[in-house]
Amino acid sequence: MSAAIQACLGCGSLLFPARLLCPRCGQDDFSTVQAEQADVQQTTQLADGTLLATLTIPNGPHVIARVTGGTTVPGESLPLTNNPNAGPGVHAFIPVPSNVNQDQP
Ligand SMILES: [Zn+2]
């Protein structure tokens, strides 16, 4: 399981959500890479029971994801997914990034 995130072709920065310009180097050429896991920093439970987590992708950005398939606590590492119905097991769901400015192979 993995989730697509944007990678700058100029400086290699990993970005989520997708950007039109890289905030580090200003380039507008991007590709998509797959992020497998992210580390849970903090969780928040909404009134409707939805569990959100702030996660850090190693060498990448912080993302806020919806936790699916169970619960988590800070310090755990969760598999990332672009599939809101991923399973079995606990996953961190982030939406598919737009492909704005993405270089096609
Ligand atoms: Zn860059």
Short mmCIF file of C-alpha atoms and ligand atoms in Angstrom, two decimals:
data_model
loop_
_atom_site.label_atom_id
_atom_site.label_comp_id
_atom_site.label_asym_id
_atom_site.label_seq_id
_atom_site.Cartn_x
_atom_site.Cartn_y
_atom_site.Cartn_z
CA MET A 1 0.00 0.00 0.00
CA SER A 2 1.28 3.46 -0.79
CA ALA A 3 0.13 6.95 -1.62
CA ALA A 4 1.13 9.23 -4.47
CA ILE A 5 2.79 12.49 -3.54
CA GLN A 6 4.43 15.18 -5.66
CA ALA A 7 8.22 15.33 -6.04
CA CYS A 8 10.05 18.39 -7.38
CA LEU A 9 12.37 17.54 -10.28
CA GLY A 10 14.52 20.56 -9.44
CA CYS A 11 15.45 19.96 -5.81
CA GLY A 12 13.80 16.65 -4.93
CA SER A 13 11.44 18.09 -2.33
CA LEU A 14 8.41 15.96 -1.57
CA LEU A 15 5.21 17.98 -1.48
CA PHE A 16 1.66 17.39 -0.35
CA PRO A 17 -0.76 18.79 -1.32
CA ALA A 18 0.44 19.26 -4.89
CA ARG A 19 1.79 22.72 -5.76
CA LEU A 20 2.05 24.77 -8.93
CA LEU A 21 5.55 25.94 -7.96
CA CYS A 22 8.07 24.34 -5.62
CA PRO A 23 8.20 26.42 -2.41
CA ARG A 24 11.90 25.56 -1.98
CA CYS A 25 13.41 26.17 -5.43
CA GLY A 26 10.64 27.76 -7.51
CA GLN A 27 10.65 25.14 -10.26
CA ASP A 28 7.43 24.00 -11.86
CA ASP A 29 8.50 20.52 -13.00
CA PHE A 30 7.21 17.67 -10.87
CA SER A 31 6.82 13.93 -10.88
CA THR A 32 4.86 11.60 -8.66
CA VAL A 33 6.48 9.26 -6.16
CA GLN A 34 4.95 6.63 -3.89
CA ALA A 35 5.20 7.16 -0.15
CA GLU A 36 4.82 3.91 1.77
CA GLN A 37 4.71 4.83 5.45
CA ALA A 38 4.39 7.87 7.68
CA ASP A 39 4.90 8.41 11.40
CA VAL A 40 1.92 9.50 13.49
CA GLN A 41 2.60 12.76 15.36
CA GLN A 42 -0.84 13.55 16.72
CA THR A 43 -4.43 12.38 16.42
CA THR A 44 -7.78 14.15 16.61
CA GLN A 45 -11.19 12.52 16.90
CA LEU A 46 -14.05 14.45 15.33
CA ALA A 47 -17.55 14.54 16.82
CA ASP A 48 -18.75 12.04 14.21
CA GLY A 49 -16.07 9.54 15.23
CA THR A 50 -13.73 10.20 12.31
CA LEU A 51 -10.12 9.87 13.41
CA LEU A 52 -7.62 12.26 11.81
CA ALA A 53 -3.86 11.99 12.20
CA THR A 54 -1.02 14.38 11.57
CA LEU A 55 1.81 12.31 10.13
CA THR A 56 5.36 12.92 8.94
CA ILE A 57 6.50 11.24 5.76
CA PRO A 58 10.21 10.35 6.22
CA ASN A 59 12.28 13.01 4.38
CA GLY A 60 8.99 14.56 3.32
CA PRO A 61 6.11 16.75 4.36
CA HIS A 62 3.64 16.56 7.19
CA VAL A 63 0.26 15.35 6.04
CA ILE A 64 -3.14 15.22 7.68
CA ALA A 65 -4.83 11.94 6.92
CA ARG A 66 -8.02 10.11 7.81
CA VAL A 67 -7.28 6.94 9.76
CA THR A 68 -9.19 3.96 8.37
CA GLY A 69 -9.60 0.43 9.66
CA GLY A 70 -8.92 1.10 13.33
CA THR A 71 -7.14 3.53 15.62
CA THR A 72 -3.60 4.73 16.12
CA VAL A 73 -1.51 6.61 18.64
CA PRO A 74 1.43 9.02 18.28
CA GLY A 75 4.68 7.20 17.61
CA GLU A 76 3.19 4.51 15.42
CA SER A 77 3.99 4.20 11.73
CA LEU A 78 1.03 3.74 9.39
CA PRO A 79 0.87 2.66 5.75
CA LEU A 80 -0.29 5.50 3.51
CA THR A 81 -2.96 4.98 0.90
CA ASN A 82 -4.94 6.90 -1.70
CA ASN A 83 -7.78 4.38 -1.28
CA PRO A 84 -10.34 5.46 1.33
CA ASN A 85 -11.49 1.82 1.62
CA ALA A 86 -8.05 0.25 1.97
CA GLY A 87 -7.78 -2.75 4.19
CA PRO A 88 -7.49 -4.94 6.07
CA GLY A 89 -5.67 -3.15 8.83
CA VAL A 90 -5.15 0.44 9.84
CA HIS A 91 -4.21 2.88 7.08
CA ALA A 92 -3.72 6.63 6.70
CA PHE A 93 -5.82 7.87 3.78
CA ILE A 94 -4.81 10.99 1.85
CA PRO A 95 -6.54 12.04 -1.36
CA VAL A 96 -4.93 11.56 -4.75
CA PRO A 97 -2.95 14.69 -5.65
CA SER A 98 -3.83 16.66 -8.74
CA ASN A 99 -1.52 16.15 -11.69
CA VAL A 100 -1.08 19.87 -12.32
CA ASN A 101 2.28 20.46 -14.01
CA GLN A 102 3.18 16.79 -13.76
CA ASP A 103 5.67 15.63 -16.38
CA GLN A 104 4.36 12.64 -18.24
CA PRO A 105 6.80 9.77 -18.92
ZN ZN B 1 12.16 22.24 -5.79
#
